[in-house]
Coordinates of C-alpha atoms in Angstrom, one line a residue:
M1 CA -125.8 11.6 186.1
K2 CA -129.0 13.4 185.3
P3 CA -132.0 11.9 187.1
H4 CA -134.8 10.4 185.1
F5 CA -137.1 13.1 186.5
D6 CA -136.6 16.8 186.5
Y7 CA -138.9 17.8 189.3
L8 CA -140.3 16.2 192.5
L9 CA -143.5 17.3 194.0
I10 CA -143.0 16.4 197.6
L11 CA -146.2 15.9 199.7
D12 CA -146.5 15.4 203.4
F13 CA -150.1 15.4 204.8
E14 CA -151.0 15.9 208.4
A15 CA -154.2 14.3 209.5
T16 CA -156.4 14.1 212.6
C17 CA -154.9 11.8 215.1
W18 CA -155.4 10.5 218.7
E19 CA -153.1 9.3 221.4
K20 CA -154.8 5.9 221.4
N21 CA -155.6 4.2 218.1
N22 CA -159.1 3.5 216.8
Q23 CA -160.5 6.7 218.3
G24 CA -161.4 8.0 214.9
I25 CA -160.8 7.9 211.2
P26 CA -157.9 10.1 210.0
E27 CA -158.8 13.1 207.9
I28 CA -156.3 15.4 206.1
I29 CA -156.0 18.7 207.9
E30 CA -152.8 20.1 206.2
F31 CA -152.1 19.7 202.5
P32 CA -148.6 20.9 201.7
C33 CA -146.4 20.3 198.7
V34 CA -143.0 21.6 197.6
L35 CA -141.7 21.7 194.0
Y36 CA -138.1 20.5 194.1
D37 CA -135.8 21.1 191.1
L38 CA -133.6 18.0 190.9
S39 CA -130.9 19.6 188.8
A40 CA -130.6 22.8 190.9
H41 CA -131.2 21.0 194.2
T42 CA -133.6 23.7 195.4
I43 CA -137.2 24.3 196.2
L44 CA -138.9 26.5 193.6
E45 CA -142.5 26.7 194.8
E46 CA -144.6 25.8 197.8
F47 CA -148.3 25.0 198.3
Q48 CA -150.0 24.8 201.7
K49 CA -153.7 24.7 202.7
Y50 CA -155.4 23.8 205.9
V51 CA -158.3 21.4 205.5
K52 CA -161.4 21.4 207.5
P53 CA -162.2 17.9 209.0
L54 CA -165.8 17.0 208.7
D55 CA -166.0 13.7 210.6
N56 CA -164.2 14.9 213.7
P57 CA -164.1 18.7 213.4
K58 CA -162.5 19.2 216.9
L59 CA -158.9 18.2 217.0
S60 CA -157.6 16.1 219.9
Q61 CA -155.2 17.7 222.3
Y62 CA -152.7 15.1 221.1
C63 CA -153.1 16.2 217.5
L64 CA -152.8 19.9 218.5
E65 CA -149.6 19.3 220.3
L66 CA -148.1 16.9 217.8
T67 CA -148.7 18.9 214.7
G68 CA -148.7 22.5 216.1
I69 CA -151.8 23.1 214.0
K70 CA -154.3 25.3 215.8
Q71 CA -158.0 24.6 216.0
E72 CA -158.8 28.0 214.3
Q73 CA -156.7 27.0 211.3
V74 CA -158.7 24.0 210.5
D75 CA -162.0 25.7 211.4
D76 CA -161.1 28.3 208.7
G77 CA -159.8 25.6 206.4
V78 CA -161.4 24.4 203.2
P79 CA -163.1 21.0 202.5
L80 CA -160.8 18.4 201.0
K81 CA -162.6 18.5 197.6
Y82 CA -162.1 22.2 197.3
C83 CA -158.5 21.9 198.5
L84 CA -157.8 19.3 195.7
D85 CA -159.3 21.8 193.2
L86 CA -157.0 24.6 194.5
F87 CA -154.0 22.2 194.4
K88 CA -154.8 21.2 190.8
N89 CA -155.0 24.9 189.8
W90 CA -151.6 25.5 191.5
L91 CA -150.1 22.5 189.8
S92 CA -151.4 23.7 186.4
E93 CA -149.7 27.0 187.0
I94 CA -146.3 25.6 187.9
T95 CA -146.3 23.0 185.2
K96 CA -146.8 25.8 182.7
K97 CA -144.3 28.1 184.4
Y98 CA -141.5 25.5 184.4
S99 CA -142.6 23.6 181.3
F100 CA -142.9 20.1 182.7
S101 CA -145.5 17.4 182.8
M102 CA -146.8 14.9 185.4
E103 CA -147.8 12.4 182.6
K104 CA -145.9 9.2 181.9
N105 CA -143.9 8.8 178.7
T106 CA -143.7 12.5 178.0
F107 CA -141.2 14.3 175.8
M108 CA -141.3 17.3 178.1
K109 CA -139.5 17.7 181.3
S110 CA -141.1 15.4 183.8
G111 CA -142.3 15.7 187.4
I112 CA -143.6 13.1 189.9
F113 CA -144.9 13.0 193.4
A114 CA -142.5 12.0 196.2
I115 CA -143.5 11.1 199.7
W116 CA -141.6 9.9 202.8
S117 CA -143.8 6.8 203.1
D118 CA -146.7 5.2 201.1
W119 CA -149.2 6.2 203.8
D120 CA -150.0 9.7 202.5
L121 CA -151.1 8.6 199.0
K122 CA -151.8 4.9 199.3
Q123 CA -153.8 4.9 202.6
C124 CA -154.7 8.4 203.7
L125 CA -155.8 10.2 200.5
T126 CA -157.2 7.1 198.9
A127 CA -159.4 6.1 201.9
E128 CA -160.7 9.7 202.5
C129 CA -161.6 10.3 198.8
K130 CA -163.4 6.9 198.7
R131 CA -165.3 7.6 201.9
K132 CA -166.3 11.1 200.8
N133 CA -167.0 10.2 197.2
I134 CA -164.2 12.5 195.9
Y135 CA -162.5 11.8 192.6
R136 CA -158.8 10.9 193.1
D137 CA -157.0 12.1 190.0
L138 CA -154.7 9.7 188.2
I139 CA -151.7 11.9 189.0
F140 CA -152.1 10.9 192.7
R141 CA -151.7 7.2 191.8
R142 CA -148.0 7.2 190.9
W143 CA -145.2 8.2 193.2
I144 CA -141.7 7.7 194.6
N145 CA -141.5 6.4 198.2
I146 CA -138.3 8.2 199.5
R147 CA -138.1 6.1 202.6
K148 CA -138.0 2.9 200.6
L149 CA -135.1 4.2 198.5
F150 CA -133.4 5.5 201.6
I151 CA -133.6 2.0 203.2
S152 CA -132.3 0.4 200.0
Q153 CA -129.3 2.7 200.0
T154 CA -128.4 2.9 203.7
N155 CA -130.0 -0.2 205.2
F156 CA -131.2 2.1 207.9
R157 CA -134.8 2.1 209.1
G158 CA -136.4 4.9 211.0
G159 CA -138.6 8.0 210.7
L160 CA -137.7 11.2 208.8
L161 CA -135.9 12.7 211.8
Q162 CA -133.8 9.6 212.3
A163 CA -133.0 9.4 208.6
L164 CA -131.8 13.0 208.6
R165 CA -129.6 12.4 211.6
H166 CA -128.2 9.3 210.0
V167 CA -126.8 11.2 207.1
G168 CA -125.6 14.1 209.2
L169 CA -128.5 16.6 208.8
S170 CA -130.6 18.2 211.5
F171 CA -134.3 18.8 211.2
E172 CA -135.1 22.4 210.2
G173 CA -138.4 23.8 211.5
Q174 CA -141.2 22.0 213.4
Q175 CA -141.6 18.3 213.2
H176 CA -145.0 17.1 212.0
C177 CA -145.7 20.4 210.4
G178 CA -146.4 19.0 206.9
L179 CA -144.8 21.9 205.1
H180 CA -141.6 21.6 207.2
D181 CA -141.6 17.8 206.8
A182 CA -141.8 18.2 203.0
R183 CA -139.0 20.8 203.0
N184 CA -136.7 18.5 205.0
T185 CA -137.6 15.5 202.8
A186 CA -136.3 17.7 199.9
R187 CA -133.1 18.4 201.7
L188 CA -132.6 14.7 202.4
V189 CA -133.3 13.8 198.7
G190 CA -130.7 16.4 197.6
L191 CA -128.0 14.9 199.8
L192 CA -128.8 11.3 198.8
L193 CA -128.6 12.1 195.1
T194 CA -125.1 13.4 195.6
R195 CA -124.3 10.1 197.3
G196 CA -125.5 8.1 194.3
M197 CA -129.2 7.4 195.0
K198 CA -131.2 6.7 191.8
L199 CA -134.8 7.8 191.7
R200 CA -137.4 5.3 190.5
V201 CA -141.1 4.9 190.7
T202 CA -142.0 2.7 193.7
S203 CA -145.8 2.7 193.2
D204 CA -148.0 3.0 190.1
F205 CA -151.7 2.4 190.3
T206 CA -152.7 4.5 187.3
H207 CA -154.1 1.4 185.6
I208 CA -156.6 0.8 188.4
H209 CA -159.8 2.7 188.3

């Protein structure tokens, strides 16, 4: 059965982190996204930018080891506001190239964000944009939580690595590299769709300003 959506834009942010909680406020340091074609079961385009953290510019040793991101990469990164502008430009290009829309109730082919858990868009991006007085576009307020659908279908709870293993897939690349996490989420979605998973919007805050 043809899914309701034609494309998923799979996001997986990496953020500043510490071995012990409450040592700082998370800031996005890697902003990756893959465009996944649901009918062809393939990734068509990728976006990745490193983001310069402003509150805690020096990454913790724990963060460096967990993500594999180097200090020089975030030092040379762009501020979040500029990264969002670059992303919107990229999104404009690919929506034109593949003739789809991120808007609701469109007669065109449609795309929607997908994330492994609500944290990326509901907590991380929302809080940082609010704290730094950055406008959060309406397109970031509606998404599919893949983990929620995965739990509904399999009754299995765990992280992305455990979910992949549960369905017989191995993780490809480096864990906690945002781009690799997004690619592996796409692989998981592709397999779950062949096993009958139905895509549905799990969060929609577009009516809240």
